[in-house]
Structures are given as C-alpha cells and as structure tokens.
Coordinates of C-alpha atoms in Angstrom, one line a residue:
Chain A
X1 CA -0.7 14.9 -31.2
X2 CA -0.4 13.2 -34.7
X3 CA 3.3 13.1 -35.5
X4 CA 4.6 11.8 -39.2
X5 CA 7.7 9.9 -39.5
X6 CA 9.6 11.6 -42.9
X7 CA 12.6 9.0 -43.6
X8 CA 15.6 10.1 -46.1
X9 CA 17.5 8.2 -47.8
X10 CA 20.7 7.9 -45.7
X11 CA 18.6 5.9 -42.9
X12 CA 18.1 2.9 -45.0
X13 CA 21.8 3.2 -46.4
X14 CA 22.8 3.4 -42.4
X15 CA 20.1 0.0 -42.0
X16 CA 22.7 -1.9 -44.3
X17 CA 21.7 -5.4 -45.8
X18 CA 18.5 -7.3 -44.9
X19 CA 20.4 -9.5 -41.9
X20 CA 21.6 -6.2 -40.4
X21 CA 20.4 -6.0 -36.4
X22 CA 20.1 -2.4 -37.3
X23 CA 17.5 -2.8 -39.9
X24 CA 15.8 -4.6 -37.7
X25 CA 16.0 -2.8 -34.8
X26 CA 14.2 0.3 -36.9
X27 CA 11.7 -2.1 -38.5
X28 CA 11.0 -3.5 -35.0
X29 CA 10.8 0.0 -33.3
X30 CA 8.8 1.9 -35.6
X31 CA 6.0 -1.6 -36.1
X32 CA 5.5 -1.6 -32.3
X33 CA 4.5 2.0 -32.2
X34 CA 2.7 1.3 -35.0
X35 CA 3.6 4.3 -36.9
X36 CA 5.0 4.6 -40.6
X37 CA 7.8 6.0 -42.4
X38 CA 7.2 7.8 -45.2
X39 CA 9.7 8.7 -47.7
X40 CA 9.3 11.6 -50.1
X41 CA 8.8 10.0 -54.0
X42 CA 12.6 11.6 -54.6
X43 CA 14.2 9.1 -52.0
X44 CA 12.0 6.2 -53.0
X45 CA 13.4 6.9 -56.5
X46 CA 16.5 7.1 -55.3
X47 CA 16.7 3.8 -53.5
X48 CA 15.4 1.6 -56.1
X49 CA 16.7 1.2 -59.5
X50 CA 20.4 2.2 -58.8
X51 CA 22.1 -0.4 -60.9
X52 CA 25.6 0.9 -60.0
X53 CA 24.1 0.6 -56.2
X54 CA 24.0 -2.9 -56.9
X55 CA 27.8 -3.4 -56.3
X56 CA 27.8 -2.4 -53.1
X57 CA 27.2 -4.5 -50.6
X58 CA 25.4 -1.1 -48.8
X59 CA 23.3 -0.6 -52.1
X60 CA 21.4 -3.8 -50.6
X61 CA 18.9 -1.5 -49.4
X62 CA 16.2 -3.9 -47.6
X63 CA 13.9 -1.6 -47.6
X64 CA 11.4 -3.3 -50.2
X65 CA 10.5 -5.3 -47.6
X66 CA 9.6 -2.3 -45.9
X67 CA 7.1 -1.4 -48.4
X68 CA 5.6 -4.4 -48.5
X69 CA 5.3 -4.9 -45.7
X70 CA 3.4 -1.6 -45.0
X71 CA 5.6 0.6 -42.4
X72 CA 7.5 2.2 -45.6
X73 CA 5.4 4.0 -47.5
X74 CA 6.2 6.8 -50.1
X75 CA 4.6 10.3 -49.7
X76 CA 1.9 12.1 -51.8
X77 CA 3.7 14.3 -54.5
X78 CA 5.0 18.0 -53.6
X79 CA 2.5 20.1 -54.1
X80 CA 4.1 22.8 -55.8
X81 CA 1.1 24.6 -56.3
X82 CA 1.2 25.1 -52.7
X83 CA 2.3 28.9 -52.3
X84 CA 3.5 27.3 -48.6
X85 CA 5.3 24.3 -50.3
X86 CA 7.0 26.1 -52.9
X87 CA 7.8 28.9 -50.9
X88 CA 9.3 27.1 -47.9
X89 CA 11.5 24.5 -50.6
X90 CA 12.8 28.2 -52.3
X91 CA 13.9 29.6 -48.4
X92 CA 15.4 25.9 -48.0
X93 CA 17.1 26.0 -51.2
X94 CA 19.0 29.5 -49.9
X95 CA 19.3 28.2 -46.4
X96 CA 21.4 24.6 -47.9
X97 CA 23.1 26.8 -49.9
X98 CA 24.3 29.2 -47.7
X99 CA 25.0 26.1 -44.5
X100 CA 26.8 24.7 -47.2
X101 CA 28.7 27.4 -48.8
X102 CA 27.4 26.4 -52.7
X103 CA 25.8 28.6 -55.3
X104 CA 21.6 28.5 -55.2
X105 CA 21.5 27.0 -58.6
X106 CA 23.2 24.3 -57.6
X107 CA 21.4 23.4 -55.1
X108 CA 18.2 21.0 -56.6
X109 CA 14.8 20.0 -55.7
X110 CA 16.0 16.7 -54.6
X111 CA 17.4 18.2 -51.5
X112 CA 14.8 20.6 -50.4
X113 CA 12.0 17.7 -50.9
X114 CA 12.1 16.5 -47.6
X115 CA 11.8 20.2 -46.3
X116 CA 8.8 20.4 -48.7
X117 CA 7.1 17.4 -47.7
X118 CA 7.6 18.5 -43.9
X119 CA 5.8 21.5 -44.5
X120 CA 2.9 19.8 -46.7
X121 CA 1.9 17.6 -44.1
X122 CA 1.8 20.0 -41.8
X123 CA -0.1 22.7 -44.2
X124 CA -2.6 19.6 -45.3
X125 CA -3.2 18.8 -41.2
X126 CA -2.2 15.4 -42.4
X127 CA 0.0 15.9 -38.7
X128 CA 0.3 17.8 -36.2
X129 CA 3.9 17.2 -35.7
X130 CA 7.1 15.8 -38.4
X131 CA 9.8 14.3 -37.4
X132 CA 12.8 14.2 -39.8
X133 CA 14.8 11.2 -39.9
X134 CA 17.8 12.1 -41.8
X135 CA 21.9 12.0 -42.1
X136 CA 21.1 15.3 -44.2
X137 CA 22.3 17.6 -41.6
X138 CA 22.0 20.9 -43.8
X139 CA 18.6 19.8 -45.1
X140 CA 17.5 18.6 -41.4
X141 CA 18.5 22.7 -40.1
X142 CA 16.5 24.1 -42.8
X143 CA 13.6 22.6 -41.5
X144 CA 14.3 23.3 -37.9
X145 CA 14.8 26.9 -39.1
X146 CA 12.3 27.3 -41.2
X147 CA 9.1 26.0 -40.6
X148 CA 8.8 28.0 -37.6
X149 CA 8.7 31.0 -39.9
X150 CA 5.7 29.8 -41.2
X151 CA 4.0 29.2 -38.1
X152 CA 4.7 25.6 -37.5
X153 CA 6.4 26.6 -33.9
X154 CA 7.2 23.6 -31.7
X155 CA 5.9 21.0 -34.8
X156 CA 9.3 20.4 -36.5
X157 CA 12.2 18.0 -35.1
X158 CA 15.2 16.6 -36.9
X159 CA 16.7 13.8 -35.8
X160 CA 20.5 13.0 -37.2
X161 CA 20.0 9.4 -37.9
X162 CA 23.7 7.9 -36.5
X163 CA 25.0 4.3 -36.4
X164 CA 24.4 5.3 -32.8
X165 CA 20.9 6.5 -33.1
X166 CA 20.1 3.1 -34.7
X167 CA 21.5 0.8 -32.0
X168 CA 19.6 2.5 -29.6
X169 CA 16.2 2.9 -31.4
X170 CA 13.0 1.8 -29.7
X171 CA 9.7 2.2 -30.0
X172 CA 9.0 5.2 -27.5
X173 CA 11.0 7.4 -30.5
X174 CA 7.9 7.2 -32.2
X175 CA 5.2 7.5 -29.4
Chain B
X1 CA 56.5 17.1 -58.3
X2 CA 56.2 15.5 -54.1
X3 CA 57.4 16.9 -51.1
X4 CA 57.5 15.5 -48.1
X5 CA 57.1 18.5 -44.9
X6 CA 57.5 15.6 -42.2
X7 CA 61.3 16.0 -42.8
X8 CA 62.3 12.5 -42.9
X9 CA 65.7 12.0 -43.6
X10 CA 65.1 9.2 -46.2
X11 CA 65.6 9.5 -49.8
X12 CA 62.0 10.8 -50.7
X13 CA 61.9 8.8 -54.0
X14 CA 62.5 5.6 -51.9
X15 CA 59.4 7.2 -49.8
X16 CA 57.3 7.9 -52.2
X17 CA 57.6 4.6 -54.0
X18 CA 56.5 3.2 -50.9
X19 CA 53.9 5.3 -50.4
X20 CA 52.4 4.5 -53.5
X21 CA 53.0 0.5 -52.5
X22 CA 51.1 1.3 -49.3
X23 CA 47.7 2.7 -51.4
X24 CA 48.3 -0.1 -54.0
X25 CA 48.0 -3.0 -51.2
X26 CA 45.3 -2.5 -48.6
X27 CA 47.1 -4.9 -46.1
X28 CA 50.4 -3.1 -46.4
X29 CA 48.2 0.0 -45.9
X30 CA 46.5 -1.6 -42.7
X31 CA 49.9 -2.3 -41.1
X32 CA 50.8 1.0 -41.4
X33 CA 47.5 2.5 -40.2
X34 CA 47.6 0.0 -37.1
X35 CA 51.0 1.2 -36.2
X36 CA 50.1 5.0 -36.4
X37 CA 47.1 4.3 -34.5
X38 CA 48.1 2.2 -31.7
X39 CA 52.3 1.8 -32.2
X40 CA 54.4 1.3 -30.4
X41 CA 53.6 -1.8 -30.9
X42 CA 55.4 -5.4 -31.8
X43 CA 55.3 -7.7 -34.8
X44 CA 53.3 -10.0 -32.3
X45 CA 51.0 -7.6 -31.7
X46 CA 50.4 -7.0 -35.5
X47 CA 50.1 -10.4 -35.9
X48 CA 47.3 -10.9 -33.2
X49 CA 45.8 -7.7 -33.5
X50 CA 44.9 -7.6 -37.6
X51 CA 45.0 -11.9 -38.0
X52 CA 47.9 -11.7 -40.8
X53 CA 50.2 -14.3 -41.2
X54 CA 53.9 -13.5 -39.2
X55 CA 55.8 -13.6 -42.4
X56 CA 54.0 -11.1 -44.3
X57 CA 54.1 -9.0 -41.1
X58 CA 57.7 -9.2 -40.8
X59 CA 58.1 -8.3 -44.6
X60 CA 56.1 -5.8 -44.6
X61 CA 57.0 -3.8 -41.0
X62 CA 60.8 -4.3 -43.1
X63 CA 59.4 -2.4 -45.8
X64 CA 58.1 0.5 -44.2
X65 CA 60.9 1.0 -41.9
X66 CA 63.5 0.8 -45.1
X67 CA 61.2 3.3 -46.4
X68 CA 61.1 5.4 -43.1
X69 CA 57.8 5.4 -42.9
X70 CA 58.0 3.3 -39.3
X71 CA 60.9 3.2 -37.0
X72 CA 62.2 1.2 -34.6
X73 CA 61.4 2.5 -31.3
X74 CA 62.9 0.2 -29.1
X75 CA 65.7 -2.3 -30.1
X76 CA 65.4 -5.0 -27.7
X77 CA 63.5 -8.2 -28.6
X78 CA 60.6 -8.1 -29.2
X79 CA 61.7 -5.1 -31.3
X80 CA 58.6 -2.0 -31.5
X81 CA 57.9 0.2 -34.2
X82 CA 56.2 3.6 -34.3
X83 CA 54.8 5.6 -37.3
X84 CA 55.1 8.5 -38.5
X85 CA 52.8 10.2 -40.1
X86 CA 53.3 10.9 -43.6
X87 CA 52.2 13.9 -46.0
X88 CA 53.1 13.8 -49.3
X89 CA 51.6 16.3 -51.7
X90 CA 51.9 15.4 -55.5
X91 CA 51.3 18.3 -57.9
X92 CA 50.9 17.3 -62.2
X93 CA 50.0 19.9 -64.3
X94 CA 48.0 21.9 -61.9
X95 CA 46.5 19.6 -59.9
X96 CA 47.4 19.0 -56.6
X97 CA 46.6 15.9 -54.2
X98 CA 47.9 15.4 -50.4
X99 CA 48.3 11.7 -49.5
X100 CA 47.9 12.0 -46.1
X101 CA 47.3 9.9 -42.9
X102 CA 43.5 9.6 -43.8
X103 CA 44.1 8.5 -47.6
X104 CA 46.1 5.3 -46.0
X105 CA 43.4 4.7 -43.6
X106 CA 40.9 4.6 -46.1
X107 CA 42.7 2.0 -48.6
X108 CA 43.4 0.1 -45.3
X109 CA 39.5 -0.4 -44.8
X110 CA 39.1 -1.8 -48.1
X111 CA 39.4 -5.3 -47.0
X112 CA 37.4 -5.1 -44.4
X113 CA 34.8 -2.7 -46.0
X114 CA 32.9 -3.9 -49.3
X115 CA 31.6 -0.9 -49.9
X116 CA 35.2 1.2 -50.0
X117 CA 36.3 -1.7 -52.2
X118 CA 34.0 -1.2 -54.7
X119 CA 34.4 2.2 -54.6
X120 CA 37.9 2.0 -55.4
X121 CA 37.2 -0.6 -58.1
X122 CA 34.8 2.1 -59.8
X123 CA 37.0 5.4 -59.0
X124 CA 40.1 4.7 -58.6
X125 CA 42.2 6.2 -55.1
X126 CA 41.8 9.8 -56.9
X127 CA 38.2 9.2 -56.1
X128 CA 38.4 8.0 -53.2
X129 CA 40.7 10.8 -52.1
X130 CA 38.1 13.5 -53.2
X131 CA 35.2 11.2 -51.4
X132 CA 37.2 11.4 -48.2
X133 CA 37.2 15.0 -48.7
X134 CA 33.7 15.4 -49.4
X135 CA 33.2 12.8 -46.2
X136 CA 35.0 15.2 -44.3
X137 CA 32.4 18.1 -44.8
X138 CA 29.5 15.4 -44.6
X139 CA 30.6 14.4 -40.8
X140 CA 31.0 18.3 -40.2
X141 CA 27.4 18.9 -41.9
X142 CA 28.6 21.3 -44.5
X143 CA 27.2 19.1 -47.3
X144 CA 24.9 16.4 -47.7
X145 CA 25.1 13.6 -50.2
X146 CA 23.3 14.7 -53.1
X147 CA 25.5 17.7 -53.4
X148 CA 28.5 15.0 -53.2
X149 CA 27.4 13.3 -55.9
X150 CA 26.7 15.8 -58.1
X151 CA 30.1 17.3 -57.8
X152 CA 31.4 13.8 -57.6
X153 CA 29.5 12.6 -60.5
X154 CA 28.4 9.5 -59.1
X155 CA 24.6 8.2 -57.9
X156 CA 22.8 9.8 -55.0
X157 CA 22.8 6.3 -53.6
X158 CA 26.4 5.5 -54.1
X159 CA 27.2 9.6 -52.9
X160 CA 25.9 7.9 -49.6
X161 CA 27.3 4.7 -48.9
X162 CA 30.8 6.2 -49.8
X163 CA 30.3 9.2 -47.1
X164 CA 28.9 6.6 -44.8
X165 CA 31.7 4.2 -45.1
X166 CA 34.5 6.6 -44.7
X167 CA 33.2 8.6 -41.8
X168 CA 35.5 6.4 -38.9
X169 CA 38.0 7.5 -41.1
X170 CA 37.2 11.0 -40.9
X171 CA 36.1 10.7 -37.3
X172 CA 39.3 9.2 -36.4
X173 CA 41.7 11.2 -38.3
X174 CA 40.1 14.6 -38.4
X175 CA 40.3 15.4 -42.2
X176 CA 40.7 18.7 -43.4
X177 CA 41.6 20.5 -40.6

C-alpha cells in the first residue's frame, strides 16, 4: 500500500534549528524509507517568509534544506472544485469548531487544509493510505473522524508529532 | 485592585511589589520556581542546582522570604526554604489577570529559552500570560495554533513556537484547571 506522508507546520517548529539531533533524526528517518513529506501550499507559506519568525531562535525553520534537498515537498493545490475536497474541509471546519468550542466563521481554510489535502490524495488515488504528521490535535481528529465517512475506512492515521515522537523516529514509521 | 487567596500574613503591597520584581527578573523568577518545584531545599542547593553565583542567591532567597513568598522551613544551618505558591489576581478597569504559579514559571524560562524571551520582548508578560493560556488548551487539544494566533494577533509561525515553548510549563503546572 502507497502511504503519503502530510507534514504541518508544528513538526518543523518541534525540528528546531538546523544543528538540532531532532531535525535530523526526521530527515534521516523519512530519507531511509525513502518516502517524502509533503506539506500543504498553506504550511509552506507559513514557514517561509515570517519576518517576525526571524527573532526566534525556533523561527530557524531548517526546513529549506528539506526542499532542496527533495524529501520536503509542497502539495498540489486544494482542489476546491472537488465536491469531496470541499465538502470534507466544510465537515472539518464544523468538527474544529465544535472540538474547539469557536464559532464556524472563525474557523479558516488554513486549518482545514491539511484535512483537505488528506482527502485529495486519497480521492486522486495519489495513495492508498495518509498519514498526518501534526501537533494540530483538533485538525488531526477531524480527519480521523471524517474521512471514514467518505469511505476512506482504515486509510487515515494521525500521528501527534511530540518532542517524544521525534526522539524516537526511525525509518520503519514510514514503511 | 489584588488579592491574595493564599492567606499569607504579609503585608500584600510588600507582596505584590515583589511579585512584580519576580516577573520583571527572570532569575529572581527561576529561584522561586526552583524552590516551589523541588524546596525544601538550601542556598547550596540553589547554587549548584541553577549555576548562580552564592551572593545573588543569598540576596535573592532574602527577598522572597521578606516578601513571604518562601519561608524558612528549617532553621538550622544550612537553613531550607519552601514556597508557597502564590495567586494574585489584579483587576483594572474590567480586566482581570491571575499571576499564578505558571506565569512565574514561564518568565523563569526566559533565560534559558530564546524563544520565550523574544516573545516577551515583542508582547510584553500580558502576552505572555494570555499565550500560557492559550498553551494550556493547545496541550489539552482544544485549540491549535492558527486559532491562537488569530485571537492572539500574532503569526501562525510565531502562534507555534510560543505554544511549543511553554508547554513544560503547562505540563508541569497544570494551567487552567
């Protein structure tokens, strides 16, 4: 079974700077299954060109490397036009609302994307399984709940993405 | 307008002045966390434990026990000193802000973590007070970033790397419950 690799934002913020073993450890576990991380265009936009990012010593996201060195790569676009896309990132738009007790309209297409991209990979065949790797626990549940309901039983995981799960990361997580 | 429920029986401005000392300078704020978390413990041990010099140590344990924030739990040499934990809840014109536990905590990491630091620098401790609460529903999974820092007004990005940087705080001193 094909299986996609979906990385959000708050992995490569949990990576820290370039020297960190954790960084490494991901870069090192995901190039030896030889597998790829792809990052919806949202969380590529926001990782690069923060300026205010750049005072942190966290915002030294070294995941440009990543991308060039190939095991990063962004996502197609959402396919809104995709009844099954736009349909599942309106249920996960109610379901983040609800887990986190906000009104729908605040809730914005940023946080469903990774829920829509899930679901477009799947839709496309692109994979037979995704794998969410996320510190966006409401967004990670919507997923879990909801592409089920569209028939995508058994194909859906989310995996919290903990300083834990990143000391302990190997390769067979992505075989 | 402050209150302070522990009951202490020290003059509360006294307290609060040093309260606000505490949030002002993160090493007086460290001392104090290290004694809540680990007292009773002894000037020595403050000394080995957090690497600062024995003088500042002394003048600042001083401090905090004048304030009645730590006491003396055992008078013997070498003397030990507990903590207690201190709520104080400010209220100006409407708004209300607890400084609890967690808040010290937080301003303690600031020399160790860059990334609290600069948050600080860029929002002041009223930010960082209303990160730690927003940090606080991140570790429980009733929000995720982007909602943080919409309502924080701050970047995605930095949303983030605040919520990640304060959540030993939050694991450790159970926020908002």
């Amino acid at each position: 079974m094909t299986t996609a690799y979906v990385a959000d934002t708050g992995v490569f913020v949990r990576c820290g700077g370039p020297d960190n073993d954790k960084f490494q450890r991901l870069r090192g576990a995901v190039c030896r299954a030889g597998v790829t991380l792809s990052v919806p265009r949202r969380v590529y936009e926001e990782l690069g060109g923060d300026s205010i990012a750049d005072e942190y010593p966290s915002g030294d996201i070294p995941c440009s490397t990543g991308f060039e060195e190939g095991w990063i790569v962004v996502a197609a676009e959402l396919d809104y036009a995709n009844p099954l896309v736009s349909t599942v990132m309106d249920d996960a738009r109610r379901v983040i609302a609800n887990e986190t007790g906000r009104e729908e309209d605040g809730i914005e297409k940023a946080d469903t994307a990774l829920v829509g991209l899930a679901a477009q990979l799947l839709d496309g065949g692109d994979a037979e399984g995704v794998d969410l790797l996320t510190t966006d626990r409401p967004a990670g549940r919507a997923a879990e709940r909801l592409l089920p309901e569209h028939g995508f039983e058994g194909q859906i995981e989310y995996r919290y993405v903990s300083e834990s799960y990143l000391e302990s990361v190997t390769a067979a997580d992505f075989l | 307008m402050a209150k302070s429920p522990t009951g202490s029986s020290h003059p509360p401005i006294r307290h609060l002045q040093t309260v606000v000392d505490v949030l002002e300078t993160p090493a007086l704020a460290r001392i104090y966390a290290h004694i809540l978390d680990d007292g009773p413990v002894t000037v020595a041990d403050l000394v080995e434990d957090l690497g600062v010099p024995q003088g500042t140590a002394y003048d600042y344990v001083e401090k905090l026990e004048t304030a009645g924030l730590v006491e003396k739990v055992r008078d013997q040499r070498p003397c030990e000193y507990a903590a207690e934990p201190v709520t104080l809840t400010l209220t100006t014109d409407g708004n209300s802000r607890t400084i609890a536990p967690a808040l010290i905590a937080a301003v303690a990491r600031r020399e160790d973590d860059g990334d609290i630091d600069t948050f600080v620098d860029r929002h002041g401790l009223d930010g960082l007070a209303q990160a730690l609460d927003y940090a606080a529903e991140y570790v429980e999974g009733s929000v995720n970033a982007r909602i943080a820092a919409r309502e924080l007004d701050v970047s995605p990005l930095e949303a983030e790397i605040v919520l990640q940087a304060l959540e030993p705080v939050v694991e450790t001193y159970a926020v908002g419950e």
